[in-house]
């Protein structure tokens, strides 16, 4: 079952990075970027974290949010390592 995640990194990325992050929501909160949305499974989460690592971004936090908090804010996204481009 897809799970909603909120990932915070140091620095500000604009919304145009959403496509690179598999269509996840990319927003800012002060000096941090918040990447959030539904991920299909653990490999998708690890693929997203690998992209963050490859960009050299400083990871601040990864939160799994319950469905009651997440609502219908995003569609499932497969952010696995294959086909990243």
PDB file of N, CA and C in Angstrom:
ATOM      1  N   UNK A   1       0.842  -1.186   0.000  1.00  0.00           N
ATOM      2  CA  UNK A   1       0.000   0.000   0.000  1.00  0.00           C
ATOM      3  C   UNK A   1       0.886   1.250   0.000  1.00  0.00           C
ATOM      4  N   UNK A   2       0.609   2.218  -0.860  1.00  0.00           N
ATOM      5  CA  UNK A   2       1.400   3.441  -0.887  1.00  0.00           C
ATOM      6  C   UNK A   2       1.375   4.157   0.461  1.00  0.00           C
ATOM      7  N   UNK A   3       2.481   4.802   0.777  1.00  0.00           N
ATOM      8  CA  UNK A   3       2.631   5.506   2.042  1.00  0.00           C
ATOM      9  C   UNK A   3       3.052   6.938   1.776  1.00  0.00           C
ATOM     10  N   UNK A   4       2.510   7.872   2.573  1.00  0.00           N
ATOM     11  CA  UNK A   4       2.817   9.287   2.411  1.00  0.00           C
ATOM     12  C   UNK A   4       4.057   9.633   3.233  1.00  0.00           C
ATOM     13  N   UNK A   5       5.024  10.290   2.585  1.00  0.00           N
ATOM     14  CA  UNK A   5       6.256  10.697   3.259  1.00  0.00           C
ATOM     15  C   UNK A   5       6.466  12.194   3.110  1.00  0.00           C
ATOM     16  N   UNK A   6       7.109  12.772   4.124  1.00  0.00           N
ATOM     17  CA  UNK A   6       7.575  14.154   4.075  1.00  0.00           C
ATOM     18  C   UNK A   6       9.065  14.121   4.359  1.00  0.00           C
ATOM     19  N   UNK A   7       9.853  14.606   3.412  1.00  0.00           N
ATOM     20  CA  UNK A   7      11.307  14.597   3.533  1.00  0.00           C
ATOM     21  C   UNK A   7      11.792  16.035   3.484  1.00  0.00           C
ATOM     22  N   UNK A   8      12.605  16.410   4.473  1.00  0.00           N
ATOM     23  CA  UNK A   8      13.138  17.774   4.546  1.00  0.00           C
ATOM     24  C   UNK A   8      14.631  17.744   4.286  1.00  0.00           C
ATOM     25  N   UNK A   9      15.072  18.692   3.449  1.00  0.00           N
ATOM     26  CA  UNK A   9      16.494  18.854   3.164  1.00  0.00           C
ATOM     27  C   UNK A   9      16.862  20.318   3.367  1.00  0.00           C
ATOM     28  N   UNK A  10      18.135  20.545   3.669  1.00  0.00           N
ATOM     29  CA  UNK A  10      18.636  21.910   3.848  1.00  0.00           C
ATOM     30  C   UNK A  10      18.770  22.575   2.483  1.00  0.00           C
ATOM     31  N   UNK A  11      18.431  23.845   2.405  1.00  0.00           N
ATOM     32  CA  UNK A  11      18.521  24.594   1.155  1.00  0.00           C
ATOM     33  C   UNK A  11      17.161  24.702   0.494  1.00  0.00           C
ATOM     34  N   UNK A  12      17.098  25.558  -0.503  1.00  0.00           N
ATOM     35  CA  UNK A  12      15.832  25.823  -1.179  1.00  0.00           C
ATOM     36  C   UNK A  12      15.908  25.375  -2.639  1.00  0.00           C
ATOM     37  N   UNK A  13      15.046  24.421  -2.990  1.00  0.00           N
ATOM     38  CA  UNK A  13      14.864  23.998  -4.378  1.00  0.00           C
ATOM     39  C   UNK A  13      13.492  24.498  -4.818  1.00  0.00           C
ATOM     40  N   UNK A  14      13.375  24.981  -6.048  1.00  0.00           N
ATOM     41  CA  UNK A  14      12.055  25.441  -6.472  1.00  0.00           C
ATOM     42  C   UNK A  14      11.212  24.276  -6.981  1.00  0.00           C
ATOM     43  N   UNK A  15       9.936  24.578  -7.258  1.00  0.00           N
ATOM     44  CA  UNK A  15       8.969  23.548  -7.635  1.00  0.00           C
ATOM     45  C   UNK A  15       9.331  22.824  -8.935  1.00  0.00           C
ATOM     46  N   UNK A  16      10.212  23.401  -9.754  1.00  0.00           N
ATOM     47  CA  UNK A  16      10.594  22.750 -11.011  1.00  0.00           C
ATOM     48  C   UNK A  16      11.310  21.423 -10.789  1.00  0.00           C
ATOM     49  N   UNK A  17      11.818  21.186  -9.587  1.00  0.00           N
ATOM     50  CA  UNK A  17      12.471  19.918  -9.274  1.00  0.00           C
ATOM     51  C   UNK A  17      11.467  18.776  -9.103  1.00  0.00           C
ATOM     52  N   UNK A  18      10.183  19.084  -9.037  1.00  0.00           N
ATOM     53  CA  UNK A  18       9.161  18.056  -8.819  1.00  0.00           C
ATOM     54  C   UNK A  18       9.248  16.945  -9.865  1.00  0.00           C
ATOM     55  N   UNK A  19       9.476  17.293 -11.115  1.00  0.00           N
ATOM     56  CA  UNK A  19       9.573  16.276 -12.167  1.00  0.00           C
ATOM     57  C   UNK A  19      10.751  15.344 -11.911  1.00  0.00           C
ATOM     58  N   UNK A  20      11.877  15.894 -11.456  1.00  0.00           N
ATOM     59  CA  UNK A  20      13.046  15.066 -11.182  1.00  0.00           C
ATOM     60  C   UNK A  20      12.813  14.143  -9.997  1.00  0.00           C
ATOM     61  N   UNK A  21      11.944  14.576  -9.081  1.00  0.00           N
ATOM     62  CA  UNK A  21      11.608  13.756  -7.920  1.00  0.00           C
ATOM     63  C   UNK A  21      10.341  12.947  -8.167  1.00  0.00           C
ATOM     64  N   UNK A  22      10.095  12.557  -9.390  1.00  0.00           N
ATOM     65  CA  UNK A  22       8.988  11.662  -9.712  1.00  0.00           C
ATOM     66  C   UNK A  22       7.611  12.268  -9.534  1.00  0.00           C
ATOM     67  N   UNK A  23       7.492  13.580  -9.658  1.00  0.00           N
ATOM     68  CA  UNK A  23       6.196  14.225  -9.532  1.00  0.00           C
ATOM     69  C   UNK A  23       5.749  14.493  -8.107  1.00  0.00           C
ATOM     70  N   UNK A  24       6.626  14.254  -7.138  1.00  0.00           N
ATOM     71  CA  UNK A  24       6.286  14.558  -5.753  1.00  0.00           C
ATOM     72  C   UNK A  24       6.195  16.068  -5.573  1.00  0.00           C
ATOM     73  N   UNK A  25       5.499  16.500  -4.536  1.00  0.00           N
ATOM     74  CA  UNK A  25       5.378  17.927  -4.255  1.00  0.00           C
ATOM     75  C   UNK A  25       6.708  18.436  -3.704  1.00  0.00           C
ATOM     76  N   UNK A  26       7.189  19.542  -4.254  1.00  0.00           N
ATOM     77  CA  UNK A  26       8.417  20.179  -3.772  1.00  0.00           C
ATOM     78  C   UNK A  26       8.044  21.591  -3.342  1.00  0.00           C
ATOM     79  N   UNK A  27       8.195  21.876  -2.057  1.00  0.00           N
ATOM     80  CA  UNK A  27       7.881  23.195  -1.520  1.00  0.00           C
ATOM     81  C   UNK A  27       8.976  23.648  -0.578  1.00  0.00           C
ATOM     82  N   UNK A  28       8.857  24.873  -0.100  1.00  0.00           N
ATOM     83  CA  UNK A  28       9.855  25.400   0.816  1.00  0.00           C
ATOM     84  C   UNK A  28       9.220  25.766   2.143  1.00  0.00           C
ATOM     85  N   UNK A  29      10.048  25.723   3.172  1.00  0.00           N
ATOM     86  CA  UNK A  29       9.671  26.125   4.522  1.00  0.00           C
ATOM     87  C   UNK A  29      10.885  26.848   5.101  1.00  0.00           C
ATOM     88  N   UNK A  30      10.943  28.157   4.893  1.00  0.00           N
ATOM     89  CA  UNK A  30      12.112  28.915   5.328  1.00  0.00           C
ATOM     90  C   UNK A  30      13.311  28.559   4.482  1.00  0.00           C
ATOM     91  N   UNK A  31      14.354  28.056   5.126  1.00  0.00           N
ATOM     92  CA  UNK A  31      15.584  27.693   4.416  1.00  0.00           C
ATOM     93  C   UNK A  31      15.636  26.205   4.070  1.00  0.00           C
ATOM     94  N   UNK A  32      14.515  25.517   4.201  1.00  0.00           N
ATOM     95  CA  UNK A  32      14.442  24.090   3.925  1.00  0.00           C
ATOM     96  C   UNK A  32      13.525  23.811   2.744  1.00  0.00           C
ATOM     97  N   UNK A  33      13.809  22.711   2.057  1.00  0.00           N
ATOM     98  CA  UNK A  33      12.920  22.212   1.017  1.00  0.00           C
ATOM     99  C   UNK A  33      12.184  21.008   1.574  1.00  0.00           C
ATOM    100  N   UNK A  34      10.879  20.949   1.318  1.00  0.00           N
ATOM    101  CA  UNK A  34      10.049  19.833   1.755  1.00  0.00           C
ATOM    102  C   UNK A  34       9.586  19.073   0.515  1.00  0.00           C
ATOM    103  N   UNK A  35       9.970  17.806   0.439  1.00  0.00           N
ATOM    104  CA  UNK A  35       9.580  16.926  -0.660  1.00  0.00           C
ATOM    105  C   UNK A  35       8.571  15.949  -0.071  1.00  0.00           C
ATOM    106  N   UNK A  36       7.359  15.924  -0.620  1.00  0.00           N
ATOM    107  CA  UNK A  36       6.328  15.094   0.001  1.00  0.00           C
ATOM    108  C   UNK A  36       5.434  14.448  -1.042  1.00  0.00           C
ATOM    109  N   UNK A  37       4.845  13.334  -0.634  1.00  0.00           N
ATOM    110  CA  UNK A  37       3.902  12.637  -1.490  1.00  0.00           C
ATOM    111  C   UNK A  37       3.856  11.157  -1.184  1.00  0.00           C
ATOM    112  N   UNK A  38       3.037  10.461  -1.953  1.00  0.00           N
ATOM    113  CA  UNK A  38       2.874   9.025  -1.791  1.00  0.00           C
ATOM    114  C   UNK A  38       3.984   8.285  -2.522  1.00  0.00           C
ATOM    115  N   UNK A  39       4.563   7.318  -1.842  1.00  0.00           N
ATOM    116  CA  UNK A  39       5.546   6.426  -2.453  1.00  0.00           C
ATOM    117  C   UNK A  39       4.982   5.018  -2.399  1.00  0.00           C
ATOM    118  N   UNK A  40       5.222   4.266  -3.458  1.00  0.00           N
ATOM    119  CA  UNK A  40       4.603   2.954  -3.591  1.00  0.00           C
ATOM    120  C   UNK A  40       5.102   1.919  -2.590  1.00  0.00           C
ATOM    121  N   UNK A  41       6.402   2.009  -2.228  1.00  0.00           N
ATOM    122  CA  UNK A  41       6.976   0.996  -1.350  1.00  0.00           C
ATOM    123  C   UNK A  41       8.342   1.453  -0.839  1.00  0.00           C
ATOM    124  N   UNK A  42       9.000   0.617  -0.062  1.00  0.00           N
ATOM    125  CA  UNK A  42      10.311   0.951   0.497  1.00  0.00           C
ATOM    126  C   UNK A  42      11.383   1.158  -0.577  1.00  0.00           C
ATOM    127  N   UNK A  43      11.429   0.346  -1.635  1.00  0.00           N
ATOM    128  CA  UNK A  43      12.410   0.623  -2.682  1.00  0.00           C
ATOM    129  C   UNK A  43      12.222   2.014  -3.309  1.00  0.00           C
ATOM    130  N   UNK A  44      10.985   2.472  -3.436  1.00  0.00           N
ATOM    131  CA  UNK A  44      10.739   3.823  -3.963  1.00  0.00           C
ATOM    132  C   UNK A  44      11.293   4.872  -3.007  1.00  0.00           C
ATOM    133  N   UNK A  45      11.132   4.659  -1.709  1.00  0.00           N
ATOM    134  CA  UNK A  45      11.683   5.583  -0.713  1.00  0.00           C
ATOM    135  C   UNK A  45      13.207   5.611  -0.800  1.00  0.00           C
ATOM    136  N   UNK A  46      13.812   4.450  -0.900  1.00  0.00           N
ATOM    137  CA  UNK A  46      15.274   4.379  -0.989  1.00  0.00           C
ATOM    138  C   UNK A  46      15.788   5.026  -2.274  1.00  0.00           C
ATOM    139  N   UNK A  47      15.036   4.883  -3.365  1.00  0.00           N
ATOM    140  CA  UNK A  47      15.407   5.536  -4.614  1.00  0.00           C
ATOM    141  C   UNK A  47      15.366   7.052  -4.480  1.00  0.00           C
ATOM    142  N   UNK A  48      14.347   7.558  -3.791  1.00  0.00           N
ATOM    143  CA  UNK A  48      14.241   8.997  -3.559  1.00  0.00           C
ATOM    144  C   UNK A  48      15.388   9.490  -2.684  1.00  0.00           C
ATOM    145  N   UNK A  49      15.707   8.751  -1.646  1.00  0.00           N
ATOM    146  CA  UNK A  49      16.819   9.129  -0.768  1.00  0.00           C
ATOM    147  C   UNK A  49      18.150   9.094  -1.522  1.00  0.00           C
ATOM    148  N   UNK A  50      18.295   8.161  -2.466  1.00  0.00           N
ATOM    149  CA  UNK A  50      19.516   8.110  -3.275  1.00  0.00           C
ATOM    150  C   UNK A  50      19.627   9.349  -4.164  1.00  0.00           C
ATOM    151  N   UNK A  51      18.508   9.827  -4.693  1.00  0.00           N
ATOM    152  CA  UNK A  51      18.527  11.048  -5.503  1.00  0.00           C
ATOM    153  C   UNK A  51      18.961  12.241  -4.648  1.00  0.00           C
ATOM    154  N   UNK A  52      18.446  12.297  -3.437  1.00  0.00           N
ATOM    155  CA  UNK A  52      18.813  13.388  -2.514  1.00  0.00           C
ATOM    156  C   UNK A  52      20.306  13.320  -2.218  1.00  0.00           C
ATOM    157  N   UNK A  53      20.816  12.123  -1.974  1.00  0.00           N
ATOM    158  CA  UNK A  53      22.246  11.931  -1.732  1.00  0.00           C
ATOM    159  C   UNK A  53      23.071  12.345  -2.937  1.00  0.00           C
ATOM    160  N   UNK A  54      22.632  11.924  -4.125  1.00  0.00           N
ATOM    161  CA  UNK A  54      23.384  12.218  -5.345  1.00  0.00           C
ATOM    162  C   UNK A  54      23.450  13.710  -5.645  1.00  0.00           C
ATOM    163  N   UNK A  55      22.444  14.462  -5.202  1.00  0.00           N
ATOM    164  CA  UNK A  55      22.458  15.919  -5.368  1.00  0.00           C
ATOM    165  C   UNK A  55      23.342  16.604  -4.329  1.00  0.00           C
ATOM    166  N   UNK A  56      23.782  15.842  -3.333  1.00  0.00           N
ATOM    167  CA  UNK A  56      24.614  16.418  -2.285  1.00  0.00           C
ATOM    168  C   UNK A  56      23.819  17.249  -1.286  1.00  0.00           C
ATOM    169  N   UNK A  57      22.515  16.999  -1.211  1.00  0.00           N
ATOM    170  CA  UNK A  57      21.672  17.750  -0.280  1.00  0.00           C
ATOM    171  C   UNK A  57      21.826  17.204   1.134  1.00  0.00           C
ATOM    172  N   UNK A  58      21.728  18.089   2.102  1.00  0.00           N
ATOM    173  CA  UNK A  58      21.814  17.695   3.508  1.00  0.00           C
ATOM    174  C   UNK A  58      20.431  17.260   3.978  1.00  0.00           C
ATOM    175  N   UNK A  59      20.283  15.975   4.293  1.00  0.00           N
ATOM    176  CA  UNK A  59      19.016  15.421   4.754  1.00  0.00           C
ATOM    177  C   UNK A  59      18.758  15.847   6.191  1.00  0.00           C
ATOM    178  N   UNK A  60      17.598  16.429   6.444  1.00  0.00           N
ATOM    179  CA  UNK A  60      17.230  16.866   7.788  1.00  0.00           C
ATOM    180  C   UNK A  60      16.315  15.842   8.455  1.00  0.00           C
ATOM    181  N   UNK A  61      15.260  15.420   7.733  1.00  0.00           N
ATOM    182  CA  UNK A  61      14.334  14.462   8.342  1.00  0.00           C
ATOM    183  C   UNK A  61      13.544  13.716   7.282  1.00  0.00           C
ATOM    184  N   UNK A  62      13.086  12.521   7.667  1.00  0.00           N
ATOM    185  CA  UNK A  62      12.164  11.715   6.863  1.00  0.00           C
ATOM    186  C   UNK A  62      11.028  11.326   7.798  1.00  0.00           C
ATOM    187  N   UNK A  63       9.807  11.710   7.424  1.00  0.00           N
ATOM    188  CA  UNK A  63       8.647  11.373   8.253  1.00  0.00           C
ATOM    189  C   UNK A  63       7.638  10.596   7.430  1.00  0.00           C
ATOM    190  N   UNK A  64       7.158   9.515   8.007  1.00  0.00           N
ATOM    191  CA  UNK A  64       6.048   8.781   7.416  1.00  0.00           C
ATOM    192  C   UNK A  64       4.792   9.316   8.090  1.00  0.00           C
ATOM    193  N   UNK A  65       3.873   9.836   7.305  1.00  0.00           N
ATOM    194  CA  UNK A  65       2.673  10.435   7.864  1.00  0.00           C
ATOM    195  C   UNK A  65       1.497   9.479   7.752  1.00  0.00           C
ATOM    196  N   UNK A  66       0.655   9.438   8.786  1.00  0.00           N
ATOM    197  CA  UNK A  66      -0.547   8.607   8.702  1.00  0.00           C
ATOM    198  C   UNK A  66      -1.501   9.164   7.648  1.00  0.00           C
ATOM    199  N   UNK A  67      -2.328   8.309   7.102  1.00  0.00           N
ATOM    200  CA  UNK A  67      -3.266   8.712   6.057  1.00  0.00           C
ATOM    201  C   UNK A  67      -4.145   9.871   6.502  1.00  0.00           C
ATOM    202  N   UNK A  68      -4.487   9.928   7.774  1.00  0.00           N
ATOM    203  CA  UNK A  68      -5.352  10.999   8.275  1.00  0.00           C
ATOM    204  C   UNK A  68      -4.686  12.366   8.152  1.00  0.00           C
ATOM    205  N   UNK A  69      -3.357  12.444   8.258  1.00  0.00           N
ATOM    206  CA  UNK A  69      -2.628  13.703   8.111  1.00  0.00           C
ATOM    207  C   UNK A  69      -2.323  13.993   6.655  1.00  0.00           C
ATOM    208  N   UNK A  70      -2.069  12.950   5.881  1.00  0.00           N
ATOM    209  CA  UNK A  70      -1.633  13.132   4.506  1.00  0.00           C
ATOM    210  C   UNK A  70      -2.767  13.559   3.589  1.00  0.00           C
ATOM    211  N   UNK A  71      -3.961  13.055   3.822  1.00  0.00           N
ATOM    212  CA  UNK A  71      -5.080  13.382   2.948  1.00  0.00           C
ATOM    213  C   UNK A  71      -4.844  12.880   1.534  1.00  0.00           C
ATOM    214  N   UNK A  72      -5.386  13.581   0.568  1.00  0.00           N
ATOM    215  CA  UNK A  72      -5.222  13.217  -0.840  1.00  0.00           C
ATOM    216  C   UNK A  72      -4.340  14.225  -1.539  1.00  0.00           C
ATOM    217  N   UNK A  73      -3.173  14.511  -0.975  1.00  0.00           N
ATOM    218  CA  UNK A  73      -2.305  15.561  -1.496  1.00  0.00           C
ATOM    219  C   UNK A  73      -1.477  15.129  -2.688  1.00  0.00           C
ATOM    220  N   UNK A  74      -1.259  13.844  -2.885  1.00  0.00           N
ATOM    221  CA  UNK A  74      -0.399  13.405  -3.990  1.00  0.00           C
ATOM    222  C   UNK A  74      -0.834  12.046  -4.491  1.00  0.00           C
ATOM    223  N   UNK A  75      -0.397  11.720  -5.689  1.00  0.00           N
ATOM    224  CA  UNK A  75      -0.659  10.417  -6.283  1.00  0.00           C
ATOM    225  C   UNK A  75       0.544   9.518  -6.054  1.00  0.00           C
ATOM    226  N   UNK A  76       0.356   8.184  -6.080  1.00  0.00           N
ATOM    227  CA  UNK A  76       1.500   7.291  -5.906  1.00  0.00           C
ATOM    228  C   UNK A  76       2.579   7.579  -6.936  1.00  0.00           C
ATOM    229  N   UNK A  77       3.818   7.468  -6.504  1.00  0.00           N
ATOM    230  CA  UNK A  77       4.948   7.734  -7.382  1.00  0.00           C
ATOM    231  C   UNK A  77       5.973   6.646  -7.191  1.00  0.00           C
ATOM    232  N   UNK A  78       6.479   6.103  -8.284  1.00  0.00           N
ATOM    233  CA  UNK A  78       7.547   5.125  -8.179  1.00  0.00           C
ATOM    234  C   UNK A  78       8.850   5.848  -8.409  1.00  0.00           C
ATOM    235  N   UNK A  79       9.544   6.144  -7.320  1.00  0.00           N
ATOM    236  CA  UNK A  79      10.802   6.886  -7.404  1.00  0.00           C
ATOM    237  C   UNK A  79      11.987   5.957  -7.283  1.00  0.00           C
ATOM    238  N   UNK A  80      11.829   4.731  -7.728  1.00  0.00           N
ATOM    239  CA  UNK A  80      12.904   3.768  -7.639  1.00  0.00           C
ATOM    240  C   UNK A  80      14.094   4.160  -8.504  1.00  0.00           C
ATOM    241  N   UNK A  81      15.210   3.476  -8.328  1.00  0.00           N
ATOM    242  CA  UNK A  81      16.429   3.860  -9.000  1.00  0.00           C
ATOM    243  C   UNK A  81      16.426   3.662 -10.513  1.00  0.00           C
ATOM    244  N   UNK A  82      15.627   2.765 -11.044  1.00  0.00           N
ATOM    245  CA  UNK A  82      15.641   2.519 -12.485  1.00  0.00           C
ATOM    246  C   UNK A  82      14.947   3.648 -13.227  1.00  0.00           C
ATOM    247  N   UNK A  83      15.527   4.096 -14.315  1.00  0.00           N
ATOM    248  CA  UNK A  83      14.886   5.084 -15.169  1.00  0.00           C
ATOM    249  C   UNK A  83      14.970   6.504 -14.649  1.00  0.00           C
ATOM    250  N   UNK A  84      15.816   6.784 -13.682  1.00  0.00           N
ATOM    251  CA  UNK A  84      15.939   8.150 -13.172  1.00  0.00           C
ATOM    252  C   UNK A  84      16.753   8.965 -14.135  1.00  0.00           C
ATOM    253  N   UNK A  85      16.233  10.143 -14.459  1.00  0.00           N
ATOM    254  CA  UNK A  85      17.007  10.782 -15.425  1.00  0.00           C
ATOM    255  C   UNK A  85      17.160  12.176 -15.416  1.00  0.00           C
TER     256      UNK A  85
END
